[in-house]
PDB file of C-alpha atoms in Angstrom:
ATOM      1  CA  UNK A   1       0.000   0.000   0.000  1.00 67.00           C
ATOM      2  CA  UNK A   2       0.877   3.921  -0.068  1.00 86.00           C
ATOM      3  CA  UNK A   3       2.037   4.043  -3.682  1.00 91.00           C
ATOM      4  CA  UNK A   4       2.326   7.310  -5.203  1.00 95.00           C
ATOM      5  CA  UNK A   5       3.583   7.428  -8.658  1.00 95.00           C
ATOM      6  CA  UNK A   6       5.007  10.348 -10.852  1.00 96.00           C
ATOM      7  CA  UNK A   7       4.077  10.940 -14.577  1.00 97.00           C
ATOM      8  CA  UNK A   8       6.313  11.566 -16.903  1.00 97.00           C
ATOM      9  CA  UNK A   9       9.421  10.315 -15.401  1.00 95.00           C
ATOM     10  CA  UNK A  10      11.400  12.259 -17.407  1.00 96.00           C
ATOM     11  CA  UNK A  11      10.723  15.018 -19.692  1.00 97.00           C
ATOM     12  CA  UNK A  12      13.044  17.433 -22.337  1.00 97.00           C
ATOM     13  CA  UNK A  13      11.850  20.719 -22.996  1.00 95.00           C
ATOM     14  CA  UNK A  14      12.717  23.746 -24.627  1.00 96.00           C
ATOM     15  CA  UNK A  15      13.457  26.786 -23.311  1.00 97.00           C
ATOM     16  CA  UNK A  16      10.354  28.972 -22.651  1.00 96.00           C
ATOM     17  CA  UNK A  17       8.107  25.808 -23.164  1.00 97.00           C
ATOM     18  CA  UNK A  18       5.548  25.100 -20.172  1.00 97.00           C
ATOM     19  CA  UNK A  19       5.580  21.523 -18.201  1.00 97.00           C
ATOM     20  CA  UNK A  20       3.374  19.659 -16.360  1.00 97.00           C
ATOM     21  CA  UNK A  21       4.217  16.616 -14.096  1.00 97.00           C
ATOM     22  CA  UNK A  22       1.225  14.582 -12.016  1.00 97.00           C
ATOM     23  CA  UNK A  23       1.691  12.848  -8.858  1.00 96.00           C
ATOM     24  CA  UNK A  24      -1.048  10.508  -7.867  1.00 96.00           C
ATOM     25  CA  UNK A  25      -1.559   8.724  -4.889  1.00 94.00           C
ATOM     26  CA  UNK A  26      -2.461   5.518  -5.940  1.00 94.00           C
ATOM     27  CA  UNK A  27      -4.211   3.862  -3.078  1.00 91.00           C
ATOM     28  CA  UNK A  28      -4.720   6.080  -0.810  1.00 92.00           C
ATOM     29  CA  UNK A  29      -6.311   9.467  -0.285  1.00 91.00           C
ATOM     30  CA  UNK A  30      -3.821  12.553   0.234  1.00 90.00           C
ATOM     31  CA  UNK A  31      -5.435  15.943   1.404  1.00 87.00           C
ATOM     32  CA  UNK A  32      -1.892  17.190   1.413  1.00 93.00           C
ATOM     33  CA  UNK A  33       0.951  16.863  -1.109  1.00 95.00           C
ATOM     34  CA  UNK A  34       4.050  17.875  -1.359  1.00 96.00           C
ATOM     35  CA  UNK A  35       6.690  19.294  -4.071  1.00 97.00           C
ATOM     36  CA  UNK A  36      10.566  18.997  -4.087  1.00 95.00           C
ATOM     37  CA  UNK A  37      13.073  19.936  -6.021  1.00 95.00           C
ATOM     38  CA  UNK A  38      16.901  18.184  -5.295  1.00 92.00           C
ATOM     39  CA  UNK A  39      20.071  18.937  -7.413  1.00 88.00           C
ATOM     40  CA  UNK A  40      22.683  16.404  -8.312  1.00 85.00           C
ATOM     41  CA  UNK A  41      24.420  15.207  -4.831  1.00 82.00           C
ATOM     42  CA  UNK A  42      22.305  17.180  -3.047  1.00 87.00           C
ATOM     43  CA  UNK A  43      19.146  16.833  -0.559  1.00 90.00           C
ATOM     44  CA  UNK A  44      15.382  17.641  -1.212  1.00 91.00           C
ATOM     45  CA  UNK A  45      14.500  21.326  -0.988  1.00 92.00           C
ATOM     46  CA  UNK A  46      10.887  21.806   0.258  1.00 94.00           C
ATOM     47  CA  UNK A  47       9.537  23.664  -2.743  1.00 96.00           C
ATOM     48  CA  UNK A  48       5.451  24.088  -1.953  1.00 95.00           C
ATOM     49  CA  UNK A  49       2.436  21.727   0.009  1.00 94.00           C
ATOM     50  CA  UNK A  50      -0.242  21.394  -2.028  1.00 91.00           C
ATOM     51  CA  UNK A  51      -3.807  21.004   0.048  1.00 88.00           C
ATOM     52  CA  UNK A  52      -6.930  19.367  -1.788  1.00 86.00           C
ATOM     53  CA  UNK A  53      -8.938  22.614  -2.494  1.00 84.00           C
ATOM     54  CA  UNK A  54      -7.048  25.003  -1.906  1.00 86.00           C
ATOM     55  CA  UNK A  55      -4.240  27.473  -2.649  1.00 89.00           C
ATOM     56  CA  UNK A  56      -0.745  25.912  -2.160  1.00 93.00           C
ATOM     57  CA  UNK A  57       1.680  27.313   0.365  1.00 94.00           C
ATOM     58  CA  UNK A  58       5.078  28.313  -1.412  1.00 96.00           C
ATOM     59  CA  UNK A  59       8.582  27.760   0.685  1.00 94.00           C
ATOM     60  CA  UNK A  60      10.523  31.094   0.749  1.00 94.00           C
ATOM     61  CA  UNK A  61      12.131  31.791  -2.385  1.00 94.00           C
ATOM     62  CA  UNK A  62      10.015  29.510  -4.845  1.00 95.00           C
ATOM     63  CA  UNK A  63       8.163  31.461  -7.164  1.00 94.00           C
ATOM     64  CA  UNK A  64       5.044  30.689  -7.282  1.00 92.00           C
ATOM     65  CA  UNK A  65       3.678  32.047 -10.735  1.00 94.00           C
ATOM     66  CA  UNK A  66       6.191  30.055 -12.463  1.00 96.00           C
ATOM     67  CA  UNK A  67       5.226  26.954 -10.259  1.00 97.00           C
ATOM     68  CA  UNK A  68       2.275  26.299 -10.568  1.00 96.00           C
ATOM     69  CA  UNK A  69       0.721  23.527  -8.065  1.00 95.00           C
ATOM     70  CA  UNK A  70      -3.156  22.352  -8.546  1.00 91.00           C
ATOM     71  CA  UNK A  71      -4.590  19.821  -6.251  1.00 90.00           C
ATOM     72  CA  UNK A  72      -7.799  19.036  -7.813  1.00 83.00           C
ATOM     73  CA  UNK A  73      -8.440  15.732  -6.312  1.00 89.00           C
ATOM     74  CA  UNK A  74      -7.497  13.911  -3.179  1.00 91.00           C
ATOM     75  CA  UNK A  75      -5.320  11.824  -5.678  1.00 93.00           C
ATOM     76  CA  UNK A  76      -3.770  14.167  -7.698  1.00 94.00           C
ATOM     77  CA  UNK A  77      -1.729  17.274  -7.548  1.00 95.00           C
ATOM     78  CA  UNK A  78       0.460  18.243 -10.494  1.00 96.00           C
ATOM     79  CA  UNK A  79       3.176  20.857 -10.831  1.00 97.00           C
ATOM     80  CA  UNK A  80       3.706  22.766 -14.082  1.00 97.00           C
ATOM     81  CA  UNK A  81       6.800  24.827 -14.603  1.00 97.00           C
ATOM     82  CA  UNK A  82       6.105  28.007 -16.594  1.00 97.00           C
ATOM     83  CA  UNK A  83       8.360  29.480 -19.029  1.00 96.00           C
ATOM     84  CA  UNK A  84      11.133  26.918 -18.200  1.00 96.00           C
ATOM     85  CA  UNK A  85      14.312  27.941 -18.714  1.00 96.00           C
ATOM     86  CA  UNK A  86      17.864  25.867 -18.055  1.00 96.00           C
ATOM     87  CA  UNK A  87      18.177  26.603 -14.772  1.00 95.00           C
ATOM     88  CA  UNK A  88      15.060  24.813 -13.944  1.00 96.00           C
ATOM     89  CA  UNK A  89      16.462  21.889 -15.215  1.00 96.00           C
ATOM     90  CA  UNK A  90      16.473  19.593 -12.226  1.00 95.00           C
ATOM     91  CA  UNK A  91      14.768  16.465 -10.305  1.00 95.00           C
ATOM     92  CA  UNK A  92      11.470  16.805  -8.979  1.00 96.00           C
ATOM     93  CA  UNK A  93       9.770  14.632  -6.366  1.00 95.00           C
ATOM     94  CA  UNK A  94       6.325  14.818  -4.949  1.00 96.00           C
ATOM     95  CA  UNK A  95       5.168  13.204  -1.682  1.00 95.00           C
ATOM     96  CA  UNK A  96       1.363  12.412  -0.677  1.00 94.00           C
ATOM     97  CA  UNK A  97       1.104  12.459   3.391  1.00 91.00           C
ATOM     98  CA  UNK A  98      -0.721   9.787   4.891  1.00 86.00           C
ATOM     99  CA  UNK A  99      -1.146  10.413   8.702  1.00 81.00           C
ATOM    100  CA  UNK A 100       2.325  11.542  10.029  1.00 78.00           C
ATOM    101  CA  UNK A 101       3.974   9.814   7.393  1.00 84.00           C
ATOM    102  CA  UNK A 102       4.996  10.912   3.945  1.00 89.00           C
ATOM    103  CA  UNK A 103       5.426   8.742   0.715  1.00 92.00           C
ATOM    104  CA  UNK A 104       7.748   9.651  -2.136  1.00 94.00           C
ATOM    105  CA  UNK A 105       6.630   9.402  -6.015  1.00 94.00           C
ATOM    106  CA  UNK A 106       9.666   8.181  -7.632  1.00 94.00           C
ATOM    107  CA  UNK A 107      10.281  11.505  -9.453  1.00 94.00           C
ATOM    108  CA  UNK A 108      10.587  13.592 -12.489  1.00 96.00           C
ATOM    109  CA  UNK A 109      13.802  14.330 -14.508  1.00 95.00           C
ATOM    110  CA  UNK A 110      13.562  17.656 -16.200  1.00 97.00           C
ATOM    111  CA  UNK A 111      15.892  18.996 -18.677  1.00 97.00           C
ATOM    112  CA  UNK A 112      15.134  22.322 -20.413  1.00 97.00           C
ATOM    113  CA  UNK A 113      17.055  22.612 -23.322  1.00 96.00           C
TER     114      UNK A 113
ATOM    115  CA  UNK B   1      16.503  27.086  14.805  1.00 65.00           C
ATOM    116  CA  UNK B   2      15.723  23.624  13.958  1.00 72.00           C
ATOM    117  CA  UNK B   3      17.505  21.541  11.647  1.00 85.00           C
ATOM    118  CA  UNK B   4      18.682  18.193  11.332  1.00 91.00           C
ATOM    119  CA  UNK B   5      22.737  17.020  10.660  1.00 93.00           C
ATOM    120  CA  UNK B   6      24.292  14.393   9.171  1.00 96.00           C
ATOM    121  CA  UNK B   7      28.161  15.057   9.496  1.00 95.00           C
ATOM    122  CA  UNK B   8      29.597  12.364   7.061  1.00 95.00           C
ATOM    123  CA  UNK B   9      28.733  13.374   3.584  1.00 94.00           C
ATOM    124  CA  UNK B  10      30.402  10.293   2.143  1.00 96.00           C
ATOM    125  CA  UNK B  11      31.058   6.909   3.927  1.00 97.00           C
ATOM    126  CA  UNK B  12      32.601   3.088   2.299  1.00 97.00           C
ATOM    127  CA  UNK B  13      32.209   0.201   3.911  1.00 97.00           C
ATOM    128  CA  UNK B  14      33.129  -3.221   3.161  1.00 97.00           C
ATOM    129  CA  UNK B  15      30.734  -5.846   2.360  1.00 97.00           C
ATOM    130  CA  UNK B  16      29.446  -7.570   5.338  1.00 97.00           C
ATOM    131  CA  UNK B  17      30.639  -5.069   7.450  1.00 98.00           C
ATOM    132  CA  UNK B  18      28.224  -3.533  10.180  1.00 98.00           C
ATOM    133  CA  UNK B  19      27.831  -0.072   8.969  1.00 98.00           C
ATOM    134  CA  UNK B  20      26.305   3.475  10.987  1.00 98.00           C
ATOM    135  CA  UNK B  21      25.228   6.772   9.877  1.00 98.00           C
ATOM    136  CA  UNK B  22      25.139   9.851  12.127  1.00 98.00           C
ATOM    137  CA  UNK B  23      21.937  12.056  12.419  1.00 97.00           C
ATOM    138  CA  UNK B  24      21.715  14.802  15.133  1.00 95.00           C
ATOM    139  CA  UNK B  25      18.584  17.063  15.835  1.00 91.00           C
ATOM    140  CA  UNK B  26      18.116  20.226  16.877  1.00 88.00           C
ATOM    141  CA  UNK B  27      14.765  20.730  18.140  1.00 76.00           C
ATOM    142  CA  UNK B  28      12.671  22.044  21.309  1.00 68.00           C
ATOM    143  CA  UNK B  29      10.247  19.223  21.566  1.00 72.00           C
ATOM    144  CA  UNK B  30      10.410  15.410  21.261  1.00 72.00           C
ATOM    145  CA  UNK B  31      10.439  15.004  17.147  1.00 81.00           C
ATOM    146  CA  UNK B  32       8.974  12.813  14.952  1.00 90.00           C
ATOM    147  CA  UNK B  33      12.337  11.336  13.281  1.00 93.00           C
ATOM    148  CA  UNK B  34      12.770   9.201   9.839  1.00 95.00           C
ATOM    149  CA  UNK B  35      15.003   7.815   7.859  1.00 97.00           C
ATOM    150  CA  UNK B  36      15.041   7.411   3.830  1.00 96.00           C
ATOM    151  CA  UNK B  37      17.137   5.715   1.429  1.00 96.00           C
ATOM    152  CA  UNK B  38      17.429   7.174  -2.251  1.00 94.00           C
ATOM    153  CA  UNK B  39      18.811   5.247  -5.082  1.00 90.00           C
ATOM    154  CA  UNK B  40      20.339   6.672  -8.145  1.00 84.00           C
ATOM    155  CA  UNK B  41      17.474   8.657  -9.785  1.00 81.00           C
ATOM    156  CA  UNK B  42      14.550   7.502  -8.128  1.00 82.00           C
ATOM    157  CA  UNK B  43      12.400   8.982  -5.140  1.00 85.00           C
ATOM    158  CA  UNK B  44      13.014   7.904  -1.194  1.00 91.00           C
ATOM    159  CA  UNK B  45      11.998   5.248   0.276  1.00 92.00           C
ATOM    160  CA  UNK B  46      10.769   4.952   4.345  1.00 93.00           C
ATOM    161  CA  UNK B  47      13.396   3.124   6.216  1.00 96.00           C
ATOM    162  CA  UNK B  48      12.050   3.338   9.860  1.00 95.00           C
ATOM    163  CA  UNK B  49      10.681   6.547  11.916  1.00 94.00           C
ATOM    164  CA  UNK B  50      10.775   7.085  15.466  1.00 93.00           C
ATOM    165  CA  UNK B  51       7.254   8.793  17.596  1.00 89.00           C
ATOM    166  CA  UNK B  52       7.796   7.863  20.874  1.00 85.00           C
ATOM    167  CA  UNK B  53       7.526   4.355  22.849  1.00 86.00           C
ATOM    168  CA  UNK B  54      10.743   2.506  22.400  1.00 87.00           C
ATOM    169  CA  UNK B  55      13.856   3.984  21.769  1.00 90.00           C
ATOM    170  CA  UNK B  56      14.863   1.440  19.461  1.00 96.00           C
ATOM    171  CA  UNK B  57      13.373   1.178  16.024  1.00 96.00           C
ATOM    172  CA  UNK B  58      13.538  -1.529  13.442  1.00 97.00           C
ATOM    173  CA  UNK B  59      13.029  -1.474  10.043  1.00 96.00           C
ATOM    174  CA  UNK B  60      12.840  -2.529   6.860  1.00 95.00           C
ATOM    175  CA  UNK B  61      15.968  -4.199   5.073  1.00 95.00           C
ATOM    176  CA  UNK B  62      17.818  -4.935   8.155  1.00 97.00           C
ATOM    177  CA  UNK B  63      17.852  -1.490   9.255  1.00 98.00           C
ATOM    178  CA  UNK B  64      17.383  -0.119  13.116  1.00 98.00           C
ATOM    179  CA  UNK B  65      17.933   3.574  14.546  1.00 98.00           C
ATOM    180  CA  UNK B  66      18.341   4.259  18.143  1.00 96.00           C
ATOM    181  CA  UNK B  67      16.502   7.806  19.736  1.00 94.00           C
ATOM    182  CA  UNK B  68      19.359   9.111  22.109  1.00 93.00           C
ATOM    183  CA  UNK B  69      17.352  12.117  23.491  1.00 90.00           C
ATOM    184  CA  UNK B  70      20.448  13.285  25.444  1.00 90.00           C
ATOM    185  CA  UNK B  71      23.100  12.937  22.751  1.00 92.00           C
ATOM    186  CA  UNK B  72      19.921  14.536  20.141  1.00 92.00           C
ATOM    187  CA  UNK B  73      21.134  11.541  18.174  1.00 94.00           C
ATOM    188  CA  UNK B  74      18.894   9.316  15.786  1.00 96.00           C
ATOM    189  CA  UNK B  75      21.971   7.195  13.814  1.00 98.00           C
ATOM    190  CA  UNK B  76      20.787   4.588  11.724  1.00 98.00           C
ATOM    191  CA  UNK B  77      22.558   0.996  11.723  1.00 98.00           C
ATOM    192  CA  UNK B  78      23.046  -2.072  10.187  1.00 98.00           C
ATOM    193  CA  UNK B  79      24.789  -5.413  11.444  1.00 97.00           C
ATOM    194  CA  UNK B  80      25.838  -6.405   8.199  1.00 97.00           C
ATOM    195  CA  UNK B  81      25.809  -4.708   4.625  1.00 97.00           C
ATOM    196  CA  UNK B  82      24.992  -6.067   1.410  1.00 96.00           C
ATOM    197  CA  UNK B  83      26.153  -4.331  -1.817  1.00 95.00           C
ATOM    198  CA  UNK B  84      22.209  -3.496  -2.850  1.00 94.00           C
ATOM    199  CA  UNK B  85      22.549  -1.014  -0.016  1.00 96.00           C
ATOM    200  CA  UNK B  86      24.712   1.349  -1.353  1.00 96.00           C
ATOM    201  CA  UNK B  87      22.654   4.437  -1.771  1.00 96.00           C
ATOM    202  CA  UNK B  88      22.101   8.105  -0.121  1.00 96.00           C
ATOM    203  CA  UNK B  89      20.565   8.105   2.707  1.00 97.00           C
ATOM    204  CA  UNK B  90      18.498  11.012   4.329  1.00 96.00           C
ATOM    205  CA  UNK B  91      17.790  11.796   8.494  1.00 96.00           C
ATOM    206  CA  UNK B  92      14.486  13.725   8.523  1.00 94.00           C
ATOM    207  CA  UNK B  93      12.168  15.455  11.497  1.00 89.00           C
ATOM    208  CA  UNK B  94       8.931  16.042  10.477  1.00 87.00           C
ATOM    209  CA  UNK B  95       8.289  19.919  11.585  1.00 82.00           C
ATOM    210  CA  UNK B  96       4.180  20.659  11.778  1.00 82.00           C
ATOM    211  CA  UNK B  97       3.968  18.040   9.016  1.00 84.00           C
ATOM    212  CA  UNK B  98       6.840  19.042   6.247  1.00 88.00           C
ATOM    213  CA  UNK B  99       9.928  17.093   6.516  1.00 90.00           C
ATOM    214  CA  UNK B 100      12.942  19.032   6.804  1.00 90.00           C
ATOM    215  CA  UNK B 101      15.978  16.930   5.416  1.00 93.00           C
ATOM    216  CA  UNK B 102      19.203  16.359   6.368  1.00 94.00           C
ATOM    217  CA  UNK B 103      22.031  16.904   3.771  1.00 94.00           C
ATOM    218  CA  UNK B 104      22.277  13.116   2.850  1.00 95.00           C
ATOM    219  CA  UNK B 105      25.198  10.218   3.339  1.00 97.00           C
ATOM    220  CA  UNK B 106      26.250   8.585   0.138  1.00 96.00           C
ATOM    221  CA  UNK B 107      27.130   5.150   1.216  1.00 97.00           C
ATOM    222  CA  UNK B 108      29.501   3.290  -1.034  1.00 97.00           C
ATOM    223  CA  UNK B 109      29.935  -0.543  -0.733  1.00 97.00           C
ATOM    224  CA  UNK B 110      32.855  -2.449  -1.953  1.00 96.00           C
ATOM    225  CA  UNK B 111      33.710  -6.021  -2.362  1.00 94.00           C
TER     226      UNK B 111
END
Protein backbone atom coordinates (compact mmCIF):
# COMPACT_ATOMS: atom_id res chain seq x y z
CA UNK A 1 0.00 0.00 0.00
CA UNK A 2 0.88 3.92 -0.07
CA UNK A 3 2.04 4.04 -3.68
CA UNK A 4 2.33 7.31 -5.20
CA UNK A 5 3.58 7.43 -8.66
CA UNK A 6 5.01 10.35 -10.85
CA UNK A 7 4.08 10.94 -14.58
CA UNK A 8 6.31 11.57 -16.90
CA UNK A 9 9.42 10.32 -15.40
CA UNK A 10 11.40 12.26 -17.41
CA UNK A 11 10.72 15.02 -19.69
CA UNK A 12 13.04 17.43 -22.34
CA UNK A 13 11.85 20.72 -23.00
CA UNK A 14 12.72 23.75 -24.63
CA UNK A 15 13.46 26.79 -23.31
CA UNK A 16 10.35 28.97 -22.65
CA UNK A 17 8.11 25.81 -23.16
CA UNK A 18 5.55 25.10 -20.17
CA UNK A 19 5.58 21.52 -18.20
CA UNK A 20 3.37 19.66 -16.36
CA UNK A 21 4.22 16.62 -14.10
CA UNK A 22 1.22 14.58 -12.02
CA UNK A 23 1.69 12.85 -8.86
CA UNK A 24 -1.05 10.51 -7.87
CA UNK A 25 -1.56 8.72 -4.89
CA UNK A 26 -2.46 5.52 -5.94
CA UNK A 27 -4.21 3.86 -3.08
CA UNK A 28 -4.72 6.08 -0.81
CA UNK A 29 -6.31 9.47 -0.29
CA UNK A 30 -3.82 12.55 0.23
CA UNK A 31 -5.44 15.94 1.40
CA UNK A 32 -1.89 17.19 1.41
CA UNK A 33 0.95 16.86 -1.11
CA UNK A 34 4.05 17.87 -1.36
CA UNK A 35 6.69 19.29 -4.07
CA UNK A 36 10.57 19.00 -4.09
CA UNK A 37 13.07 19.94 -6.02
CA UNK A 38 16.90 18.18 -5.30
CA UNK A 39 20.07 18.94 -7.41
CA UNK A 40 22.68 16.40 -8.31
CA UNK A 41 24.42 15.21 -4.83
CA UNK A 42 22.31 17.18 -3.05
CA UNK A 43 19.15 16.83 -0.56
CA UNK A 44 15.38 17.64 -1.21
CA UNK A 45 14.50 21.33 -0.99
CA UNK A 46 10.89 21.81 0.26
CA UNK A 47 9.54 23.66 -2.74
CA UNK A 48 5.45 24.09 -1.95
CA UNK A 49 2.44 21.73 0.01
CA UNK A 50 -0.24 21.39 -2.03
CA UNK A 51 -3.81 21.00 0.05
CA UNK A 52 -6.93 19.37 -1.79
CA UNK A 53 -8.94 22.61 -2.49
CA UNK A 54 -7.05 25.00 -1.91
CA UNK A 55 -4.24 27.47 -2.65
CA UNK A 56 -0.75 25.91 -2.16
CA UNK A 57 1.68 27.31 0.37
CA UNK A 58 5.08 28.31 -1.41
CA UNK A 59 8.58 27.76 0.69
CA UNK A 60 10.52 31.09 0.75
CA UNK A 61 12.13 31.79 -2.39
CA UNK A 62 10.01 29.51 -4.85
CA UNK A 63 8.16 31.46 -7.16
CA UNK A 64 5.04 30.69 -7.28
CA UNK A 65 3.68 32.05 -10.73
CA UNK A 66 6.19 30.06 -12.46
CA UNK A 67 5.23 26.95 -10.26
CA UNK A 68 2.27 26.30 -10.57
CA UNK A 69 0.72 23.53 -8.06
CA UNK A 70 -3.16 22.35 -8.55
CA UNK A 71 -4.59 19.82 -6.25
CA UNK A 72 -7.80 19.04 -7.81
CA UNK A 73 -8.44 15.73 -6.31
CA UNK A 74 -7.50 13.91 -3.18
CA UNK A 75 -5.32 11.82 -5.68
CA UNK A 76 -3.77 14.17 -7.70
CA UNK A 77 -1.73 17.27 -7.55
CA UNK A 78 0.46 18.24 -10.49
CA UNK A 79 3.18 20.86 -10.83
CA UNK A 80 3.71 22.77 -14.08
CA UNK A 81 6.80 24.83 -14.60
CA UNK A 82 6.10 28.01 -16.59
CA UNK A 83 8.36 29.48 -19.03
CA UNK A 84 11.13 26.92 -18.20
CA UNK A 85 14.31 27.94 -18.71
CA UNK A 86 17.86 25.87 -18.06
CA UNK A 87 18.18 26.60 -14.77
CA UNK A 88 15.06 24.81 -13.94
CA UNK A 89 16.46 21.89 -15.21
CA UNK A 90 16.47 19.59 -12.23
CA UNK A 91 14.77 16.47 -10.30
CA UNK A 92 11.47 16.80 -8.98
CA UNK A 93 9.77 14.63 -6.37
CA UNK A 94 6.33 14.82 -4.95
CA UNK A 95 5.17 13.20 -1.68
CA UNK A 96 1.36 12.41 -0.68
CA UNK A 97 1.10 12.46 3.39
CA UNK A 98 -0.72 9.79 4.89
CA UNK A 99 -1.15 10.41 8.70
CA UNK A 100 2.32 11.54 10.03
CA UNK A 101 3.97 9.81 7.39
CA UNK A 102 5.00 10.91 3.94
CA UNK A 103 5.43 8.74 0.72
CA UNK A 104 7.75 9.65 -2.14
CA UNK A 105 6.63 9.40 -6.02
CA UNK A 106 9.67 8.18 -7.63
CA UNK A 107 10.28 11.51 -9.45
CA UNK A 108 10.59 13.59 -12.49
CA UNK A 109 13.80 14.33 -14.51
CA UNK A 110 13.56 17.66 -16.20
CA UNK A 111 15.89 19.00 -18.68
CA UNK A 112 15.13 22.32 -20.41
CA UNK A 113 17.05 22.61 -23.32
CA UNK B 1 16.50 27.09 14.80
CA UNK B 2 15.72 23.62 13.96
CA UNK B 3 17.51 21.54 11.65
CA UNK B 4 18.68 18.19 11.33
CA UNK B 5 22.74 17.02 10.66
CA UNK B 6 24.29 14.39 9.17
CA UNK B 7 28.16 15.06 9.50
CA UNK B 8 29.60 12.36 7.06
CA UNK B 9 28.73 13.37 3.58
CA UNK B 10 30.40 10.29 2.14
CA UNK B 11 31.06 6.91 3.93
CA UNK B 12 32.60 3.09 2.30
CA UNK B 13 32.21 0.20 3.91
CA UNK B 14 33.13 -3.22 3.16
CA UNK B 15 30.73 -5.85 2.36
CA UNK B 16 29.45 -7.57 5.34
CA UNK B 17 30.64 -5.07 7.45
CA UNK B 18 28.22 -3.53 10.18
CA UNK B 19 27.83 -0.07 8.97
CA UNK B 20 26.30 3.48 10.99
CA UNK B 21 25.23 6.77 9.88
CA UNK B 22 25.14 9.85 12.13
CA UNK B 23 21.94 12.06 12.42
CA UNK B 24 21.72 14.80 15.13
CA UNK B 25 18.58 17.06 15.84
CA UNK B 26 18.12 20.23 16.88
CA UNK B 27 14.77 20.73 18.14
CA UNK B 28 12.67 22.04 21.31
CA UNK B 29 10.25 19.22 21.57
CA UNK B 30 10.41 15.41 21.26
CA UNK B 31 10.44 15.00 17.15
CA UNK B 32 8.97 12.81 14.95
CA UNK B 33 12.34 11.34 13.28
CA UNK B 34 12.77 9.20 9.84
CA UNK B 35 15.00 7.82 7.86
CA UNK B 36 15.04 7.41 3.83
CA UNK B 37 17.14 5.72 1.43
CA UNK B 38 17.43 7.17 -2.25
CA UNK B 39 18.81 5.25 -5.08
CA UNK B 40 20.34 6.67 -8.15
CA UNK B 41 17.47 8.66 -9.79
CA UNK B 42 14.55 7.50 -8.13
CA UNK B 43 12.40 8.98 -5.14
CA UNK B 44 13.01 7.90 -1.19
CA UNK B 45 12.00 5.25 0.28
CA UNK B 46 10.77 4.95 4.35
CA UNK B 47 13.40 3.12 6.22
CA UNK B 48 12.05 3.34 9.86
CA UNK B 49 10.68 6.55 11.92
CA UNK B 50 10.77 7.08 15.47
CA UNK B 51 7.25 8.79 17.60
CA UNK B 52 7.80 7.86 20.87
CA UNK B 53 7.53 4.35 22.85
CA UNK B 54 10.74 2.51 22.40
CA UNK B 55 13.86 3.98 21.77
CA UNK B 56 14.86 1.44 19.46
CA UNK B 57 13.37 1.18 16.02
CA UNK B 58 13.54 -1.53 13.44
CA UNK B 59 13.03 -1.47 10.04
CA UNK B 60 12.84 -2.53 6.86
CA UNK B 61 15.97 -4.20 5.07
CA UNK B 62 17.82 -4.93 8.15
CA UNK B 63 17.85 -1.49 9.26
CA UNK B 64 17.38 -0.12 13.12
CA UNK B 65 17.93 3.57 14.55
CA UNK B 66 18.34 4.26 18.14
CA UNK B 67 16.50 7.81 19.74
CA UNK B 68 19.36 9.11 22.11
CA UNK B 69 17.35 12.12 23.49
CA UNK B 70 20.45 13.28 25.44
CA UNK B 71 23.10 12.94 22.75
CA UNK B 72 19.92 14.54 20.14
CA UNK B 73 21.13 11.54 18.17
CA UNK B 74 18.89 9.32 15.79
CA UNK B 75 21.97 7.19 13.81
CA UNK B 76 20.79 4.59 11.72
CA UNK B 77 22.56 1.00 11.72
CA UNK B 78 23.05 -2.07 10.19
CA UNK B 79 24.79 -5.41 11.44
CA UNK B 80 25.84 -6.40 8.20
CA UNK B 81 25.81 -4.71 4.62
CA UNK B 82 24.99 -6.07 1.41
CA UNK B 83 26.15 -4.33 -1.82
CA UNK B 84 22.21 -3.50 -2.85
CA UNK B 85 22.55 -1.01 -0.02
CA UNK B 86 24.71 1.35 -1.35
CA UNK B 87 22.65 4.44 -1.77
CA UNK B 88 22.10 8.10 -0.12
CA UNK B 89 20.56 8.11 2.71
CA UNK B 90 18.50 11.01 4.33
CA UNK B 91 17.79 11.80 8.49
CA UNK B 92 14.49 13.73 8.52
CA UNK B 93 12.17 15.46 11.50
CA UNK B 94 8.93 16.04 10.48
CA UNK B 95 8.29 19.92 11.58
CA UNK B 96 4.18 20.66 11.78
CA UNK B 97 3.97 18.04 9.02
CA UNK B 98 6.84 19.04 6.25
CA UNK B 99 9.93 17.09 6.52
CA UNK B 100 12.94 19.03 6.80
CA UNK B 101 15.98 16.93 5.42
CA UNK B 102 19.20 16.36 6.37
CA UNK B 103 22.03 16.90 3.77
CA UNK B 104 22.28 13.12 2.85
CA UNK B 105 25.20 10.22 3.34
CA UNK B 106 26.25 8.58 0.14
CA UNK B 107 27.13 5.15 1.22
CA UNK B 108 29.50 3.29 -1.03
CA UNK B 109 29.94 -0.54 -0.73
CA UNK B 110 32.85 -2.45 -1.95
CA UNK B 111 33.71 -6.02 -2.36
Amino acid sequence: GAVVSQHPSWVICKSGTSVKIECRSLDFQATTMFWYRQFPKQSLMLMATSNEGSKATYEQGVEKDKFLINHASLTLSTLTVTSAHPEDSSFYICSARESYEQYFGPGTRLTVT
Amino acid sequence: AQSVTQPDIHITVSEGASLELRCNYSYGATPYLFWYVQSPGQGLQLLLKYFSGDTLVQGIKGFEAEFKRSQSSFNLRKPSVHWSDAAEYFCAYDSWGKLQFGAGTQVVVTP
